[in-house]
């Protein structure tokens, strides 16, 4: 219980102190409690946090031999960091990275390391071309595609000052591989929200990762084009 006594010092206090606010009213100084501001997380944030916790729990339940397998797989993986430098990964980071992607795409958690351990482009790239057309519409043409299959693409987007690919990709978007043409209805809104509308002559880049059930994310294709 708080006790407030009016006096020369208390009468001159104003503003918040701790959990209360001193207010100098015309009649007399008074105290009122400060309203608590609650920042409610969105449903998407709750879902992302639950996926993260689920993957963490799954890792702690893995037997030691399986963790060693993930550790060995992580040593063979070269994944670019924010600066574009390719580095190896620990078994835990590889497990976390792969399974967060799989849970987001609606797949079950992989307890054993996937079969494919390379991120190098394969002969058949996941996407064949990238184009920026009038009005800032971004079109990515997929060839080949997998109608009705269990395959997804992760499309990253970024601006670039020149023809060099960036090391940081501000946004990404899942795209099902059964869609042969990825156009304005999928890529453009996310691009505009994160990067704005491309202006003529601006270099824009996309990084596309193929995600097939049971395999590590591969292959990777990095594309760059100028807006018109």
GROMACS .gro file of C-alpha atoms in nm:
model
  228
    1UNK     CA    1   0.000   0.000   0.000
    2UNK     CA    2   0.140   0.337  -0.102
    3UNK     CA    3   0.106   0.644   0.119
    4UNK     CA    4   0.114   0.990  -0.033
    5UNK     CA    5   0.154   1.294   0.190
    6UNK     CA    6   0.125   1.641   0.045
    7UNK     CA    7   0.418   1.864   0.120
    8UNK     CA    8   0.664   2.110  -0.037
    9UNK     CA    9   0.865   1.832  -0.208
   10UNK     CA   10   0.575   1.610  -0.313
   11UNK     CA   11   0.384   1.905  -0.446
   12UNK     CA   12   0.662   1.982  -0.694
   13UNK     CA   13   0.693   1.629  -0.839
   14UNK     CA   14   0.542   1.566  -1.181
   15UNK     CA   15   0.573   1.290  -1.437
   16UNK     CA   16   0.611   0.913  -1.405
   17UNK     CA   17   0.811   0.754  -1.122
   18UNK     CA   18   0.811   0.376  -1.109
   19UNK     CA   19   0.459   0.248  -1.154
   20UNK     CA   20   0.280   0.575  -1.075
   21UNK     CA   21   0.246   0.916  -1.237
   22UNK     CA   22   0.249   1.243  -1.041
   23UNK     CA   23   0.010   1.500  -1.184
   24UNK     CA   24  -0.004   1.866  -1.076
   25UNK     CA   25  -0.371   1.947  -1.113
   26UNK     CA   26  -0.518   2.291  -1.059
   27UNK     CA   27  -0.690   2.183  -0.737
   28UNK     CA   28  -0.407   1.984  -0.579
   29UNK     CA   29  -0.128   1.745  -0.672
   30UNK     CA   30  -0.250   1.390  -0.727
   31UNK     CA   31  -0.117   1.046  -0.811
   32UNK     CA   32  -0.252   0.794  -1.057
   33UNK     CA   33  -0.128   0.453  -1.162
   34UNK     CA   34   0.040   0.418  -1.498
   35UNK     CA   35  -0.148   0.219  -1.759
   36UNK     CA   36   0.041  -0.091  -1.866
   37UNK     CA   37   0.101  -0.114  -2.239
   38UNK     CA   38   0.066  -0.468  -2.370
   39UNK     CA   39   0.222  -0.545  -2.705
   40UNK     CA   40   0.025  -0.839  -2.832
   41UNK     CA   41   0.212  -1.062  -3.072
   42UNK     CA   42   0.051  -1.149  -3.402
   43UNK     CA   43  -0.071  -1.497  -3.485
   44UNK     CA   44   0.219  -1.538  -3.728
   45UNK     CA   45   0.469  -1.452  -3.454
   46UNK     CA   46   0.310  -1.704  -3.216
   47UNK     CA   47   0.323  -1.970  -3.488
   48UNK     CA   48   0.689  -1.896  -3.562
   49UNK     CA   49   0.778  -1.915  -3.194
   50UNK     CA   50   0.594  -2.246  -3.155
   51UNK     CA   51   0.780  -2.390  -3.454
   52UNK     CA   52   1.110  -2.281  -3.304
   53UNK     CA   53   1.028  -2.439  -2.968
   54UNK     CA   54   0.912  -2.760  -3.137
   55UNK     CA   55   1.241  -2.791  -3.326
   56UNK     CA   56   1.438  -2.723  -3.008
   57UNK     CA   57   1.249  -2.996  -2.822
   58UNK     CA   58   1.303  -3.239  -3.109
   59UNK     CA   59   1.679  -3.173  -3.100
   60UNK     CA   60   1.701  -3.246  -2.727
   61UNK     CA   61   1.519  -3.577  -2.783
   62UNK     CA   62   1.765  -3.698  -3.045
   63UNK     CA   63   2.006  -3.975  -2.941
   64UNK     CA   64   2.377  -3.895  -2.945
   65UNK     CA   65   2.454  -4.098  -3.263
   66UNK     CA   66   2.190  -3.903  -3.456
   67UNK     CA   67   2.327  -3.571  -3.330
   68UNK     CA   68   2.672  -3.682  -3.447
   69UNK     CA   69   2.526  -3.749  -3.792
   70UNK     CA   70   2.384  -3.396  -3.804
   71UNK     CA   71   2.720  -3.261  -3.690
   72UNK     CA   72   2.897  -3.446  -3.971
   73UNK     CA   73   2.643  -3.317  -4.223
   74UNK     CA   74   2.688  -2.960  -4.099
   75UNK     CA   75   3.062  -2.975  -4.163
   76UNK     CA   76   2.997  -3.049  -4.530
   77UNK     CA   77   2.746  -2.764  -4.564
   78UNK     CA   78   2.857  -2.422  -4.687
   79UNK     CA   79   2.586  -2.167  -4.621
   80UNK     CA   80   2.632  -1.794  -4.697
   81UNK     CA   81   2.608  -1.558  -4.400
   82UNK     CA   82   2.480  -1.198  -4.406
   83UNK     CA   83   2.808  -1.083  -4.562
   84UNK     CA   84   2.789  -1.344  -4.837
   85UNK     CA   85   3.075  -1.554  -4.694
   86UNK     CA   86   3.009  -1.928  -4.713
   87UNK     CA   87   3.069  -2.102  -4.379
   88UNK     CA   88   3.013  -2.447  -4.235
   89UNK     CA   89   2.738  -2.508  -3.981
   90UNK     CA   90   2.714  -2.692  -3.652
   91UNK     CA   91   2.483  -2.991  -3.632
   92UNK     CA   92   2.236  -2.799  -3.415
   93UNK     CA   93   2.223  -2.499  -3.650
   94UNK     CA   94   2.174  -2.727  -3.950
   95UNK     CA   95   1.896  -2.916  -3.770
   96UNK     CA   96   1.731  -2.588  -3.671
   97UNK     CA   97   1.762  -2.432  -4.017
   98UNK     CA   98   1.631  -2.731  -4.212
   99UNK     CA   99   1.342  -2.813  -3.980
  100UNK     CA  100   1.219  -2.456  -3.947
  101UNK     CA  101   1.188  -2.454  -4.325
  102UNK     CA  102   1.009  -2.788  -4.326
  103UNK     CA  103   0.763  -2.694  -4.051
  104UNK     CA  104   0.686  -2.366  -4.225
  105UNK     CA  105   0.613  -2.559  -4.544
  106UNK     CA  106   0.386  -2.800  -4.356
  107UNK     CA  107   0.622  -3.098  -4.343
  108UNK     CA  108   0.711  -3.311  -4.040
  109UNK     CA  109   1.037  -3.263  -3.850
  110UNK     CA  110   1.332  -3.452  -3.997
  111UNK     CA  111   1.508  -3.651  -3.727
  112UNK     CA  112   1.779  -3.794  -3.954
  113UNK     CA  113   1.997  -3.575  -4.176
  114UNK     CA  114   1.859  -3.543  -4.531
  115UNK     CA  115   2.025  -3.723  -4.818
  116UNK     CA  116   2.138  -3.427  -5.026
  117UNK     CA  117   2.423  -3.226  -4.873
  118UNK     CA  118   2.509  -2.975  -5.142
  119UNK     CA  119   2.388  -2.626  -5.224
  120UNK     CA  120   2.556  -2.611  -5.565
  121UNK     CA  121   2.326  -2.555  -5.865
  122UNK     CA  122   2.219  -2.870  -6.049
  123UNK     CA  123   2.187  -2.890  -6.431
  124UNK     CA  124   1.814  -2.819  -6.415
  125UNK     CA  125   1.779  -2.489  -6.222
  126UNK     CA  126   1.462  -2.430  -6.019
  127UNK     CA  127   1.391  -2.106  -6.205
  128UNK     CA  128   1.504  -2.003  -6.549
  129UNK     CA  129   1.454  -1.627  -6.565
  130UNK     CA  130   1.385  -1.315  -6.361
  131UNK     CA  131   1.222  -1.004  -6.504
  132UNK     CA  132   1.107  -0.664  -6.378
  133UNK     CA  133   0.837  -0.506  -6.591
  134UNK     CA  134   0.647  -0.179  -6.590
  135UNK     CA  135   0.480  -0.084  -6.263
  136UNK     CA  136   0.731  -0.278  -6.056
  137UNK     CA  137   0.586  -0.623  -6.133
  138UNK     CA  138   0.838  -0.898  -6.062
  139UNK     CA  139   0.803  -1.215  -6.270
  140UNK     CA  140   1.001  -1.535  -6.218
  141UNK     CA  141   0.946  -1.809  -6.475
  142UNK     CA  142   0.986  -2.161  -6.338
  143UNK     CA  143   1.124  -2.429  -6.568
  144UNK     CA  144   1.096  -2.713  -6.490
  145UNK     CA  145   0.813  -2.732  -6.237
  146UNK     CA  146   0.649  -3.015  -6.045
  147UNK     CA  147   0.269  -3.025  -6.093
  148UNK     CA  148   0.106  -3.165  -5.781
  149UNK     CA  149   0.441  -3.262  -5.635
  150UNK     CA  150   0.581  -3.218  -5.288
  151UNK     CA  151   0.827  -2.947  -5.383
  152UNK     CA  152   0.855  -2.582  -5.280
  153UNK     CA  153   1.074  -2.288  -5.375
  154UNK     CA  154   1.202  -2.023  -5.139
  155UNK     CA  155   1.236  -1.693  -5.325
  156UNK     CA  156   1.452  -1.426  -5.161
  157UNK     CA  157   1.463  -1.066  -5.283
  158UNK     CA  158   1.711  -0.783  -5.246
  159UNK     CA  159   1.839  -0.463  -5.401
  160UNK     CA  160   2.191  -0.445  -5.539
  161UNK     CA  161   2.412  -0.144  -5.611
  162UNK     CA  162   2.569  -0.315  -5.913
  163UNK     CA  163   2.588  -0.656  -6.076
  164UNK     CA  164   2.727  -0.816  -5.758
  165UNK     CA  165   2.486  -1.027  -5.557
  166UNK     CA  166   2.410  -0.902  -5.204
  167UNK     CA  167   2.492  -1.096  -4.889
  168UNK     CA  168   2.168  -1.003  -4.710
  169UNK     CA  169   1.818  -1.077  -4.841
  170UNK     CA  170   1.552  -0.865  -4.665
  171UNK     CA  171   1.254  -1.089  -4.742
  172UNK     CA  172   1.159  -1.435  -4.867
  173UNK     CA  173   0.847  -1.612  -4.985
  174UNK     CA  174   0.744  -1.978  -5.015
  175UNK     CA  175   0.616  -2.076  -5.360
  176UNK     CA  176   0.474  -2.417  -5.449
  177UNK     CA  177   0.652  -2.575  -5.745
  178UNK     CA  178   0.323  -2.661  -5.918
  179UNK     CA  179   0.299  -2.294  -6.022
  180UNK     CA  180   0.499  -2.264  -6.346
  181UNK     CA  181   0.485  -1.885  -6.350
  182UNK     CA  182   0.545  -1.682  -6.036
  183UNK     CA  183   0.414  -1.334  -6.099
  184UNK     CA  184   0.264  -1.028  -5.939
  185UNK     CA  185   0.012  -1.216  -5.725
  186UNK     CA  186   0.288  -1.389  -5.525
  187UNK     CA  187   0.617  -1.202  -5.541
  188UNK     CA  188   0.532  -0.838  -5.610
  189UNK     CA  189   0.341  -0.752  -5.286
  190UNK     CA  190   0.620  -0.885  -5.063
  191UNK     CA  191   0.886  -0.713  -5.272
  192UNK     CA  192   0.712  -0.375  -5.259
  193UNK     CA  193   0.648  -0.405  -4.883
  194UNK     CA  194   1.013  -0.482  -4.806
  195UNK     CA  195   1.201  -0.290  -5.075
  196UNK     CA  196   0.959  -0.051  -5.244
  197UNK     CA  197   0.882  -0.028  -5.615
  198UNK     CA  198   1.198  -0.077  -5.827
  199UNK     CA  199   1.291   0.236  -6.019
  200UNK     CA  200   1.412   0.218  -6.382
  201UNK     CA  201   1.773   0.106  -6.409
  202UNK     CA  202   1.792  -0.025  -6.053
  203UNK     CA  203   1.964  -0.360  -6.003
  204UNK     CA  204   1.741  -0.614  -5.834
  205UNK     CA  205   1.839  -0.963  -5.729
  206UNK     CA  206   1.657  -1.283  -5.639
  207UNK     CA  207   1.788  -1.596  -5.471
  208UNK     CA  208   1.588  -1.912  -5.529
  209UNK     CA  209   1.626  -2.229  -5.320
  210UNK     CA  210   1.458  -2.557  -5.408
  211UNK     CA  211   1.300  -2.742  -5.115
  212UNK     CA  212   1.199  -3.105  -5.169
  213UNK     CA  213   1.069  -3.329  -4.891
  214UNK     CA  214   1.349  -3.547  -4.755
  215UNK     CA  215   1.636  -3.340  -4.893
  216UNK     CA  216   1.838  -3.041  -4.785
  217UNK     CA  217   1.740  -2.712  -4.954
  218UNK     CA  218   1.901  -2.739  -5.298
  219UNK     CA  219   1.979  -2.634  -5.565
  220UNK     CA  220   2.031  -2.260  -5.532
  221UNK     CA  221   2.004  -2.018  -5.822
  222UNK     CA  222   2.093  -1.651  -5.787
  223UNK     CA  223   1.956  -1.412  -6.049
  224UNK     CA  224   2.000  -1.042  -6.108
  225UNK     CA  225   1.828  -0.801  -6.347
  226UNK     CA  226   1.759  -0.431  -6.391
  227UNK     CA  227   1.417  -0.277  -6.355
  228UNK     CA  228   1.266  -0.117  -6.665
   0.00000   0.00000   0.00000
